Amino acid sequence: GNVADLCPVGALTQMPYTFVARPWELKSIYSVDVLDAVGSNIDIGKRGGEVMRILPRINEEVNQEWISDKTRHAFDGLKKQRLSFPILKNANGEVKELRWIEAMELIRDKLEGVQGNEIAGIVGKLADVESMCAFRDLLHRLGCERIESSSLAPKINVNLRSEYLFNSKISGIEDTDYLLMVGCNMKSEAPVLNARVRK
C-alpha cells in the first residue's frame, strides 16, 4: 500500500511494477480516482499504451498524499484479470471462446423478432459516458426505453446545492465535533476519507 511511498530512497516498490519499468521511462497522466467516493487525485504512469503504475498526487484538500490500495493496484485488471474475448456458455454449462464476429452475429440473431418492451439494458456504474450513449442509442433503435444505470445510486436532488455538499470541505472533517455517517462503509467505499476521520 502506501508504505512504499514512505521510503525516502525508493528501495520499496509496488509488486506489479517491480523490475518492469524505470520512472524516467513513464509518461505521467494526471487524473481523478473513480474507485473511491472521494475522487482522490492520482498520477497514472504509462509506457506506450500500457499502464505501469498508479501513484497518489498531492492534494491537501482531498486526499493529501494518500490513495487506497484498490486504486493503486486496480490497473492490474487492465491486462491480467480481464476478459478480452467473448465467451459463450451452452445449456450443459460448458464454456467456449468465440470470435467477435461470431458473438455479434449471435446477438443479432437473438434480438431479431424481439419487441422493444421485452428488452432491458443495464449499465455498470464505472462505464464511461461515450459507451453509455452508444448503448442507449442501440437500445433506442431496438425500441427499448428501459435502461438502468445503477439501482444502488443514491437519489439526490441536484437542483439544490445543499443536498449534495458537505457542511465543510473534506479537509475540514478533521476539525469537526460530530460526524454522522448513515448507510455507508467508509473503510471500503472511501478509505482515504476514513483515514481522515480516524485521525
PDB file of N, CA and C in Angstrom, residues 3-103:
ATOM      1  N   VAL A   3       2.952   2.259   2.145  1.00  0.00           N
ATOM      2  CA  VAL A   3       4.264   2.139   2.784  1.00  0.00           C
ATOM      3  C   VAL A   3       5.387   2.403   1.777  1.00  0.00           C
ATOM      4  N   ALA A   4       5.215   1.968   0.543  1.00  0.00           N
ATOM      5  CA  ALA A   4       6.245   2.188  -0.478  1.00  0.00           C
ATOM      6  C   ALA A   4       6.463   3.669  -0.725  1.00  0.00           C
ATOM      7  N   ASP A   5       5.404   4.480  -0.580  1.00  0.00           N
ATOM      8  CA  ASP A   5       5.542   5.920  -0.780  1.00  0.00           C
ATOM      9  C   ASP A   5       6.349   6.574   0.340  1.00  0.00           C
ATOM     10  N   LEU A   6       6.415   5.932   1.496  1.00  0.00           N
ATOM     11  CA  LEU A   6       7.142   6.499   2.630  1.00  0.00           C
ATOM     12  C   LEU A   6       8.648   6.300   2.528  1.00  0.00           C
ATOM     13  N   CYS A   7       9.088   5.359   1.695  1.00  0.00           N
ATOM     14  CA  CYS A   7      10.510   5.052   1.577  1.00  0.00           C
ATOM     15  C   CYS A   7      11.239   6.231   0.921  1.00  0.00           C
ATOM     16  N   PRO A   8      12.213   6.840   1.617  1.00  0.00           N
ATOM     17  CA  PRO A   8      12.860   8.042   1.081  1.00  0.00           C
ATOM     18  C   PRO A   8      13.819   7.785  -0.081  1.00  0.00           C
ATOM     19  N   VAL A   9      14.304   6.551  -0.248  1.00  0.00           N
ATOM     20  CA  VAL A   9      15.283   6.287  -1.305  1.00  0.00           C
ATOM     21  C   VAL A   9      14.711   5.489  -2.467  1.00  0.00           C
ATOM     22  N   GLY A  10      13.450   5.085  -2.379  1.00  0.00           N
ATOM     23  CA  GLY A  10      12.833   4.341  -3.468  1.00  0.00           C
ATOM     24  C   GLY A  10      13.191   2.867  -3.498  1.00  0.00           C
ATOM     25  N   ALA A  11      13.685   2.340  -2.386  1.00  0.00           N
ATOM     26  CA  ALA A  11      14.047   0.928  -2.345  1.00  0.00           C
ATOM     27  C   ALA A  11      12.816   0.030  -2.295  1.00  0.00           C
ATOM     28  N   LEU A  12      11.730   0.537  -1.735  1.00  0.00           N
ATOM     29  CA  LEU A  12      10.479  -0.220  -1.696  1.00  0.00           C
ATOM     30  C   LEU A  12       9.650   0.150  -2.914  1.00  0.00           C
ATOM     31  N   THR A  13       9.208  -0.848  -3.655  1.00  0.00           N
ATOM     32  CA  THR A  13       8.364  -0.596  -4.824  1.00  0.00           C
ATOM     33  C   THR A  13       7.149  -1.507  -4.766  1.00  0.00           C
ATOM     34  N   GLN A  14       6.136  -1.163  -5.526  1.00  0.00           N
ATOM     35  CA  GLN A  14       4.920  -1.971  -5.568  1.00  0.00           C
ATOM     36  C   GLN A  14       5.153  -3.213  -6.410  1.00  0.00           C
ATOM     37  N   MET A  15       4.580  -4.328  -5.991  1.00  0.00           N
ATOM     38  CA  MET A  15       4.839  -5.621  -6.607  1.00  0.00           C
ATOM     39  C   MET A  15       4.605  -5.672  -8.124  1.00  0.00           C
ATOM     40  N   PRO A  16       3.466  -5.258  -8.660  1.00  0.00           N
ATOM     41  CA  PRO A  16       3.297  -5.399 -10.113  1.00  0.00           C
ATOM     42  C   PRO A  16       4.282  -4.549 -10.915  1.00  0.00           C
ATOM     43  N   TYR A  17       4.819  -3.491 -10.313  1.00  0.00           N
ATOM     44  CA  TYR A  17       5.691  -2.552 -11.011  1.00  0.00           C
ATOM     45  C   TYR A  17       7.170  -2.908 -10.864  1.00  0.00           C
ATOM     46  N   THR A  18       7.531  -3.719  -9.864  1.00  0.00           N
ATOM     47  CA  THR A  18       8.926  -4.024  -9.563  1.00  0.00           C
ATOM     48  C   THR A  18       9.644  -4.649 -10.759  1.00  0.00           C
ATOM     49  N   PHE A  19      10.796  -4.091 -11.132  1.00  0.00           N
ATOM     50  CA  PHE A  19      11.663  -4.573 -12.207  1.00  0.00           C
ATOM     51  C   PHE A  19      10.982  -4.601 -13.583  1.00  0.00           C
ATOM     52  N   VAL A  20       9.954  -3.817 -13.769  1.00  0.00           N
ATOM     53  CA  VAL A  20       9.244  -3.786 -15.045  1.00  0.00           C
ATOM     54  C   VAL A  20       9.590  -2.534 -15.843  1.00  0.00           C
ATOM     55  N   ALA A  21       9.698  -1.405 -15.162  1.00  0.00           N
ATOM     56  CA  ALA A  21       9.998  -0.150 -15.846  1.00  0.00           C
ATOM     57  C   ALA A  21      10.709   0.792 -14.882  1.00  0.00           C
ATOM     58  N   ARG A  22      11.361   1.786 -15.419  1.00  0.00           N
ATOM     59  CA  ARG A  22      12.040   2.807 -14.628  1.00  0.00           C
ATOM     60  C   ARG A  22      11.180   4.077 -14.653  1.00  0.00           C
ATOM     61  N   PRO A  23      11.237   4.878 -13.593  1.00  0.00           N
ATOM     62  CA  PRO A  23      10.389   6.075 -13.538  1.00  0.00           C
ATOM     63  C   PRO A  23      10.572   7.017 -14.725  1.00  0.00           C
ATOM     64  N   TRP A  24      11.790   7.160 -15.232  1.00  0.00           N
ATOM     65  CA  TRP A  24      12.022   8.084 -16.342  1.00  0.00           C
ATOM     66  C   TRP A  24      11.494   7.553 -17.674  1.00  0.00           C
ATOM     67  N   GLU A  25      11.111   6.270 -17.727  1.00  0.00           N
ATOM     68  CA  GLU A  25      10.523   5.713 -18.949  1.00  0.00           C
ATOM     69  C   GLU A  25       9.014   5.974 -19.032  1.00  0.00           C
ATOM     70  N   LEU A  26       8.440   6.429 -17.931  1.00  0.00           N
ATOM     71  CA  LEU A  26       6.986   6.566 -17.851  1.00  0.00           C
ATOM     72  C   LEU A  26       6.537   7.981 -18.197  1.00  0.00           C
ATOM     73  N   LYS A  27       5.378   8.048 -18.811  1.00  0.00           N
ATOM     74  CA  LYS A  27       4.728   9.334 -19.052  1.00  0.00           C
ATOM     75  C   LYS A  27       3.640   9.485 -17.999  1.00  0.00           C
ATOM     76  N   SER A  28       3.613  10.626 -17.322  1.00  0.00           N
ATOM     77  CA  SER A  28       2.615  10.874 -16.283  1.00  0.00           C
ATOM     78  C   SER A  28       1.348  11.466 -16.869  1.00  0.00           C
ATOM     79  N   ILE A  29       0.242  10.949 -16.398  1.00  0.00           N
ATOM     80  CA  ILE A  29      -1.068  11.498 -16.764  1.00  0.00           C
ATOM     81  C   ILE A  29      -1.809  11.753 -15.459  1.00  0.00           C
ATOM     82  N   TYR A  30      -2.168  13.004 -15.214  1.00  0.00           N
ATOM     83  CA  TYR A  30      -2.899  13.343 -14.001  1.00  0.00           C
ATOM     84  C   TYR A  30      -4.371  13.014 -14.209  1.00  0.00           C
ATOM     85  N   SER A  31      -4.961  12.414 -13.179  1.00  0.00           N
ATOM     86  CA  SER A  31      -6.352  12.013 -13.294  1.00  0.00           C
ATOM     87  C   SER A  31      -7.006  12.034 -11.916  1.00  0.00           C
ATOM     88  N   VAL A  32      -8.244  11.588 -11.875  1.00  0.00           N
ATOM     89  CA  VAL A  32      -9.009  11.503 -10.637  1.00  0.00           C
ATOM     90  C   VAL A  32      -9.479  10.071 -10.476  1.00  0.00           C
ATOM     91  N   ASP A  33      -9.345   9.545  -9.273  1.00  0.00           N
ATOM     92  CA  ASP A  33      -9.709   8.169  -8.974  1.00  0.00           C
ATOM     93  C   ASP A  33     -11.224   7.998  -8.972  1.00  0.00           C
ATOM     94  N   VAL A  34     -11.721   7.022  -9.728  1.00  0.00           N
ATOM     95  CA  VAL A  34     -13.164   6.754  -9.754  1.00  0.00           C
ATOM     96  C   VAL A  34     -13.542   5.567  -8.876  1.00  0.00           C
ATOM     97  N   LEU A  35     -12.571   4.950  -8.219  1.00  0.00           N
ATOM     98  CA  LEU A  35     -12.855   3.767  -7.421  1.00  0.00           C
ATOM     99  C   LEU A  35     -13.175   4.073  -5.964  1.00  0.00           C
ATOM    100  N   ASP A  36     -12.971   5.292  -5.528  1.00  0.00           N
ATOM    101  CA  ASP A  36     -13.400   5.648  -4.181  1.00  0.00           C
ATOM    102  C   ASP A  36     -14.415   6.780  -4.270  1.00  0.00           C
ATOM    103  N   ALA A  37     -15.097   7.024  -3.183  1.00  0.00           N
ATOM    104  CA  ALA A  37     -16.172   8.007  -3.186  1.00  0.00           C
ATOM    105  C   ALA A  37     -15.658   9.427  -3.009  1.00  0.00           C
ATOM    106  N   VAL A  38     -14.354   9.607  -2.913  1.00  0.00           N
ATOM    107  CA  VAL A  38     -13.774  10.915  -2.623  1.00  0.00           C
ATOM    108  C   VAL A  38     -13.289  11.617  -3.885  1.00  0.00           C
ATOM    109  N   GLY A  39     -12.782  10.874  -4.847  1.00  0.00           N
ATOM    110  CA  GLY A  39     -12.210  11.472  -6.046  1.00  0.00           C
ATOM    111  C   GLY A  39     -10.769  11.867  -5.828  1.00  0.00           C
ATOM    112  N   SER A  40      -9.994  10.944  -5.276  1.00  0.00           N
ATOM    113  CA  SER A  40      -8.582  11.210  -4.995  1.00  0.00           C
ATOM    114  C   SER A  40      -7.832  11.561  -6.264  1.00  0.00           C
ATOM    115  N   ASN A  41      -6.851  12.435  -6.127  1.00  0.00           N
ATOM    116  CA  ASN A  41      -6.019  12.837  -7.255  1.00  0.00           C
ATOM    117  C   ASN A  41      -4.925  11.794  -7.447  1.00  0.00           C
ATOM    118  N   ILE A  42      -4.748  11.331  -8.684  1.00  0.00           N
ATOM    119  CA  ILE A  42      -3.775  10.281  -8.955  1.00  0.00           C
ATOM    120  C   ILE A  42      -2.888  10.653 -10.131  1.00  0.00           C
ATOM    121  N   ASP A  43      -1.746   9.992 -10.173  1.00  0.00           N
ATOM    122  CA  ASP A  43      -0.777  10.149 -11.256  1.00  0.00           C
ATOM    123  C   ASP A  43      -0.631   8.776 -11.907  1.00  0.00           C
ATOM    124  N   ILE A  44      -1.091   8.639 -13.128  1.00  0.00           N
ATOM    125  CA  ILE A  44      -1.025   7.363 -13.837  1.00  0.00           C
ATOM    126  C   ILE A  44       0.261   7.350 -14.648  1.00  0.00           C
ATOM    127  N   GLY A  45       1.126   6.385 -14.357  1.00  0.00           N
ATOM    128  CA  GLY A  45       2.370   6.243 -15.106  1.00  0.00           C
ATOM    129  C   GLY A  45       2.204   5.208 -16.197  1.00  0.00           C
ATOM    130  N   LYS A  46       2.411   5.614 -17.447  1.00  0.00           N
ATOM    131  CA  LYS A  46       2.229   4.671 -18.543  1.00  0.00           C
ATOM    132  C   LYS A  46       3.452   4.673 -19.455  1.00  0.00           C
ATOM    133  N   ARG A  47       3.672   3.531 -20.062  1.00  0.00           N
ATOM    134  CA  ARG A  47       4.744   3.393 -21.062  1.00  0.00           C
ATOM    135  C   ARG A  47       4.097   2.827 -22.306  1.00  0.00           C
ATOM    136  N   GLY A  48       4.171   3.577 -23.393  1.00  0.00           N
ATOM    137  CA  GLY A  48       3.444   3.178 -24.594  1.00  0.00           C
ATOM    138  C   GLY A  48       1.958   3.271 -24.305  1.00  0.00           C
ATOM    139  N   GLY A  49       1.238   2.218 -24.584  1.00  0.00           N
ATOM    140  CA  GLY A  49      -0.187   2.183 -24.303  1.00  0.00           C
ATOM    141  C   GLY A  49      -0.531   1.409 -23.052  1.00  0.00           C
ATOM    142  N   GLU A  50       0.466   1.092 -22.235  1.00  0.00           N
ATOM    143  CA  GLU A  50       0.246   0.226 -21.079  1.00  0.00           C
ATOM    144  C   GLU A  50       0.433   0.985 -19.768  1.00  0.00           C
ATOM    145  N   VAL A  51      -0.543   0.880 -18.875  1.00  0.00           N
ATOM    146  CA  VAL A  51      -0.438   1.485 -17.546  1.00  0.00           C
ATOM    147  C   VAL A  51       0.508   0.635 -16.702  1.00  0.00           C
ATOM    148  N   MET A  52       1.532   1.280 -16.148  1.00  0.00           N
ATOM    149  CA  MET A  52       2.543   0.566 -15.370  1.00  0.00           C
ATOM    150  C   MET A  52       2.373   0.738 -13.864  1.00  0.00           C
ATOM    151  N   ARG A  53       1.870   1.908 -13.432  1.00  0.00           N
ATOM    152  CA  ARG A  53       1.665   2.142 -12.002  1.00  0.00           C
ATOM    153  C   ARG A  53       0.721   3.318 -11.811  1.00  0.00           C
ATOM    154  N   ILE A  54       0.139   3.372 -10.618  1.00  0.00           N
ATOM    155  CA  ILE A  54      -0.707   4.492 -10.221  1.00  0.00           C
ATOM    156  C   ILE A  54      -0.199   4.982  -8.869  1.00  0.00           C
ATOM    157  N   LEU A  55       0.097   6.266  -8.799  1.00  0.00           N
ATOM    158  CA  LEU A  55       0.608   6.877  -7.575  1.00  0.00           C
ATOM    159  C   LEU A  55      -0.330   7.990  -7.128  1.00  0.00           C
ATOM    160  N   PRO A  56      -0.277   8.330  -5.840  1.00  0.00           N
ATOM    161  CA  PRO A  56      -1.086   9.468  -5.393  1.00  0.00           C
ATOM    162  C   PRO A  56      -0.483  10.779  -5.885  1.00  0.00           C
ATOM    163  N   ARG A  57      -1.349  11.742  -6.144  1.00  0.00           N
ATOM    164  CA  ARG A  57      -0.912  13.090  -6.470  1.00  0.00           C
ATOM    165  C   ARG A  57      -1.351  13.985  -5.314  1.00  0.00           C
ATOM    166  N   ILE A  58      -0.468  14.778  -4.810  1.00  0.00           N
ATOM    167  CA  ILE A  58      -0.747  15.555  -3.598  1.00  0.00           C
ATOM    168  C   ILE A  58      -1.849  16.577  -3.860  1.00  0.00           C
ATOM    169  N   ASN A  59      -2.873  16.500  -3.022  1.00  0.00           N
ATOM    170  CA  ASN A  59      -3.955  17.478  -2.991  1.00  0.00           C
ATOM    171  C   ASN A  59      -4.427  17.550  -1.549  1.00  0.00           C
ATOM    172  N   GLU A  60      -3.985  18.541  -0.825  1.00  0.00           N
ATOM    173  CA  GLU A  60      -4.281  18.651   0.610  1.00  0.00           C
ATOM    174  C   GLU A  60      -5.776  18.752   0.888  1.00  0.00           C
ATOM    175  N   GLU A  61      -6.544  19.270  -0.048  1.00  0.00           N
ATOM    176  CA  GLU A  61      -7.983  19.437   0.167  1.00  0.00           C
ATOM    177  C   GLU A  61      -8.756  18.128   0.062  1.00  0.00           C
ATOM    178  N   VAL A  62      -8.219  17.144  -0.666  1.00  0.00           N
ATOM    179  CA  VAL A  62      -8.976  15.919  -0.909  1.00  0.00           C
ATOM    180  C   VAL A  62      -8.293  14.699  -0.285  1.00  0.00           C
ATOM    181  N   ASN A  63      -7.183  14.272  -0.853  1.00  0.00           N
ATOM    182  CA  ASN A  63      -6.569  13.017  -0.427  1.00  0.00           C
ATOM    183  C   ASN A  63      -5.183  13.179   0.190  1.00  0.00           C
ATOM    184  N   GLN A  64      -4.748  14.421   0.412  1.00  0.00           N
ATOM    185  CA  GLN A  64      -3.396  14.701   0.902  1.00  0.00           C
ATOM    186  C   GLN A  64      -2.405  13.998  -0.016  1.00  0.00           C
ATOM    187  N   GLU A  65      -1.631  13.029   0.501  1.00  0.00           N
ATOM    188  CA  GLU A  65      -0.694  12.303  -0.367  1.00  0.00           C
ATOM    189  C   GLU A  65      -0.983  10.806  -0.379  1.00  0.00           C
ATOM    190  N   TRP A  66      -2.241  10.420  -0.125  1.00  0.00           N
ATOM    191  CA  TRP A  66      -2.596   9.009   0.005  1.00  0.00           C
ATOM    192  C   TRP A  66      -3.603   8.584  -1.055  1.00  0.00           C
ATOM    193  N   ILE A  67      -3.577   7.293  -1.396  1.00  0.00           N
ATOM    194  CA  ILE A  67      -4.639   6.665  -2.190  1.00  0.00           C
ATOM    195  C   ILE A  67      -4.927   5.296  -1.582  1.00  0.00           C
ATOM    196  N   SER A  68      -6.041   4.726  -1.946  1.00  0.00           N
ATOM    197  CA  SER A  68      -6.409   3.411  -1.417  1.00  0.00           C
ATOM    198  C   SER A  68      -5.627   2.314  -2.153  1.00  0.00           C
ATOM    199  N   ASP A  69      -5.523   1.166  -1.510  1.00  0.00           N
ATOM    200  CA  ASP A  69      -4.839   0.028  -2.141  1.00  0.00           C
ATOM    201  C   ASP A  69      -5.575  -0.427  -3.394  1.00  0.00           C
ATOM    202  N   LYS A  70      -6.904  -0.338  -3.373  1.00  0.00           N
ATOM    203  CA  LYS A  70      -7.686  -0.726  -4.551  1.00  0.00           C
ATOM    204  C   LYS A  70      -7.306   0.135  -5.749  1.00  0.00           C
ATOM    205  N   THR A  71      -7.166   1.423  -5.518  1.00  0.00           N
ATOM    206  CA  THR A  71      -6.772   2.342  -6.586  1.00  0.00           C
ATOM    207  C   THR A  71      -5.383   2.015  -7.102  1.00  0.00           C
ATOM    208  N   ARG A  72      -4.464   1.784  -6.175  1.00  0.00           N
ATOM    209  CA  ARG A  72      -3.064   1.559  -6.534  1.00  0.00           C
ATOM    210  C   ARG A  72      -2.886   0.304  -7.383  1.00  0.00           C
ATOM    211  N   HIS A  73      -3.696  -0.721  -7.141  1.00  0.00           N
ATOM    212  CA  HIS A  73      -3.497  -1.996  -7.827  1.00  0.00           C
ATOM    213  C   HIS A  73      -4.577  -2.330  -8.855  1.00  0.00           C
ATOM    214  N   ALA A  74      -5.538  -1.448  -9.076  1.00  0.00           N
ATOM    215  CA  ALA A  74      -6.647  -1.746  -9.989  1.00  0.00           C
ATOM    216  C   ALA A  74      -6.200  -1.897 -11.436  1.00  0.00           C
ATOM    217  N   PHE A  75      -5.105  -1.235 -11.819  1.00  0.00           N
ATOM    218  CA  PHE A  75      -4.673  -1.289 -13.215  1.00  0.00           C
ATOM    219  C   PHE A  75      -4.277  -2.700 -13.633  1.00  0.00           C
ATOM    220  N   ASP A  76      -4.011  -3.568 -12.661  1.00  0.00           N
ATOM    221  CA  ASP A  76      -3.669  -4.958 -12.962  1.00  0.00           C
ATOM    222  C   ASP A  76      -4.794  -5.625 -13.761  1.00  0.00           C
ATOM    223  N   GLY A  77      -6.021  -5.198 -13.511  1.00  0.00           N
ATOM    224  CA  GLY A  77      -7.165  -5.749 -14.235  1.00  0.00           C
ATOM    225  C   GLY A  77      -7.226  -5.333 -15.689  1.00  0.00           C
ATOM    226  N   LEU A  78      -6.434  -4.341 -16.089  1.00  0.00           N
ATOM    227  CA  LEU A  78      -6.425  -3.915 -17.492  1.00  0.00           C
ATOM    228  C   LEU A  78      -5.738  -4.925 -18.391  1.00  0.00           C
ATOM    229  N   LYS A  79      -4.854  -5.762 -17.815  1.00  0.00           N
ATOM    230  CA  LYS A  79      -4.117  -6.693 -18.670  1.00  0.00           C
ATOM    231  C   LYS A  79      -4.171  -8.141 -18.219  1.00  0.00           C
ATOM    232  N   LYS A  80      -4.219  -8.412 -16.916  1.00  0.00           N
ATOM    233  CA  LYS A  80      -4.123  -9.798 -16.457  1.00  0.00           C
ATOM    234  C   LYS A  80      -5.472 -10.433 -16.172  1.00  0.00           C
ATOM    235  N   GLN A  81      -6.258  -9.821 -15.327  1.00  0.00           N
ATOM    236  CA  GLN A  81      -7.520 -10.417 -14.917  1.00  0.00           C
ATOM    237  C   GLN A  81      -8.659  -9.762 -15.685  1.00  0.00           C
ATOM    238  N   ARG A  82      -8.667  -9.976 -16.980  1.00  0.00           N
ATOM    239  CA  ARG A  82      -9.620  -9.274 -17.833  1.00  0.00           C
ATOM    240  C   ARG A  82     -10.121 -10.199 -18.929  1.00  0.00           C
ATOM    241  N   LEU A  83     -11.393 -10.120 -19.213  1.00  0.00           N
ATOM    242  CA  LEU A  83     -11.941 -10.842 -20.348  1.00  0.00           C
ATOM    243  C   LEU A  83     -11.670 -10.014 -21.596  1.00  0.00           C
ATOM    244  N   SER A  84     -10.924 -10.558 -22.513  1.00  0.00           N
ATOM    245  CA  SER A  84     -10.585  -9.811 -23.724  1.00  0.00           C
ATOM    246  C   SER A  84     -11.202 -10.440 -24.972  1.00  0.00           C
ATOM    247  N   PHE A  85     -12.054 -11.424 -24.770  1.00  0.00           N
ATOM    248  CA  PHE A  85     -12.712 -12.068 -25.895  1.00  0.00           C
ATOM    249  C   PHE A  85     -14.091 -12.550 -25.432  1.00  0.00           C
ATOM    250  N   PRO A  86     -15.041 -12.691 -26.343  1.00  0.00           N
ATOM    251  CA  PRO A  86     -16.383 -13.155 -25.971  1.00  0.00           C
ATOM    252  C   PRO A  86     -16.366 -14.625 -25.540  1.00  0.00           C
ATOM    253  N   ILE A  87     -17.236 -14.943 -24.606  1.00  0.00           N
ATOM    254  CA  ILE A  87     -17.364 -16.312 -24.107  1.00  0.00           C
ATOM    255  C   ILE A  87     -18.828 -16.710 -24.187  1.00  0.00           C
ATOM    256  N   LEU A  88     -19.089 -17.931 -24.601  1.00  0.00           N
ATOM    257  CA  LEU A  88     -20.449 -18.453 -24.691  1.00  0.00           C
ATOM    258  C   LEU A  88     -20.577 -19.656 -23.779  1.00  0.00           C
ATOM    259  N   LYS A  89     -21.618 -19.651 -22.954  1.00  0.00           N
ATOM    260  CA  LYS A  89     -21.899 -20.786 -22.077  1.00  0.00           C
ATOM    261  C   LYS A  89     -23.130 -21.497 -22.636  1.00  0.00           C
ATOM    262  N   ASN A  90     -22.968 -22.788 -22.976  1.00  0.00           N
ATOM    263  CA  ASN A  90     -24.092 -23.518 -23.569  1.00  0.00           C
ATOM    264  C   ASN A  90     -24.999 -24.100 -22.485  1.00  0.00           C
ATOM    265  N   ALA A  91     -26.045 -24.832 -22.898  1.00  0.00           N
ATOM    266  CA  ALA A  91     -27.030 -25.370 -21.962  1.00  0.00           C
ATOM    267  C   ALA A  91     -26.421 -26.374 -20.984  1.00  0.00           C
ATOM    268  N   ASN A  92     -25.326 -27.031 -21.375  1.00  0.00           N
ATOM    269  CA  ASN A  92     -24.669 -28.007 -20.491  1.00  0.00           C
ATOM    270  C   ASN A  92     -23.734 -27.350 -19.489  1.00  0.00           C
ATOM    271  N   GLY A  93     -23.567 -26.034 -19.580  1.00  0.00           N
ATOM    272  CA  GLY A  93     -22.669 -25.326 -18.679  1.00  0.00           C
ATOM    273  C   GLY A  93     -21.233 -25.259 -19.167  1.00  0.00           C
ATOM    274  N   GLU A  94     -20.997 -25.762 -20.386  1.00  0.00           N
ATOM    275  CA  GLU A  94     -19.643 -25.709 -20.943  1.00  0.00           C
ATOM    276  C   GLU A  94     -19.390 -24.327 -21.535  1.00  0.00           C
ATOM    277  N   VAL A  95     -18.171 -23.848 -21.351  1.00  0.00           N
ATOM    278  CA  VAL A  95     -17.803 -22.513 -21.820  1.00  0.00           C
ATOM    279  C   VAL A  95     -16.850 -22.644 -23.002  1.00  0.00           C
ATOM    280  N   LYS A  96     -17.102 -21.831 -24.038  1.00  0.00           N
ATOM    281  CA  LYS A  96     -16.190 -21.835 -25.176  1.00  0.00           C
ATOM    282  C   LYS A  96     -15.955 -20.409 -25.648  1.00  0.00           C
ATOM    283  N   GLU A  97     -14.769 -20.195 -26.189  1.00  0.00           N
ATOM    284  CA  GLU A  97     -14.408 -18.880 -26.717  1.00  0.00           C
ATOM    285  C   GLU A  97     -15.066 -18.676 -28.080  1.00  0.00           C
ATOM    286  N   LEU A  98     -15.418 -17.423 -28.340  1.00  0.00           N
ATOM    287  CA  LEU A  98     -15.964 -17.048 -29.636  1.00  0.00           C
ATOM    288  C   LEU A  98     -15.092 -15.975 -30.253  1.00  0.00           C
ATOM    289  N   ARG A  99     -15.144 -15.883 -31.568  1.00  0.00           N
ATOM    290  CA  ARG A  99     -14.550 -14.724 -32.225  1.00  0.00           C
ATOM    291  C   ARG A  99     -15.566 -13.597 -32.135  1.00  0.00           C
ATOM    292  N   TRP A 100     -15.113 -12.352 -32.254  1.00  0.00           N
ATOM    293  CA  TRP A 100     -16.005 -11.213 -32.111  1.00  0.00           C
ATOM    294  C   TRP A 100     -17.116 -11.231 -33.160  1.00  0.00           C
ATOM    295  N   ILE A 101     -16.806 -11.620 -34.374  1.00  0.00           N
ATOM    296  CA  ILE A 101     -17.823 -11.651 -35.422  1.00  0.00           C
ATOM    297  C   ILE A 101     -18.909 -12.678 -35.095  1.00  0.00           C
ATOM    298  N   GLU A 102     -18.496 -13.817 -34.508  1.00  0.00           N
ATOM    299  CA  GLU A 102     -19.475 -14.838 -34.098  1.00  0.00           C
ATOM    300  C   GLU A 102     -20.378 -14.308 -32.990  1.00  0.00           C
ATOM    301  N   ALA A 103     -19.787 -13.587 -32.037  1.00  0.00           N
ATOM    302  CA  ALA A 103     -20.565 -13.036 -30.926  1.00  0.00           C
ATOM    303  C   ALA A 103     -21.582 -12.009 -31.424  1.00  0.00           C
TER     304      ALA A 103
END
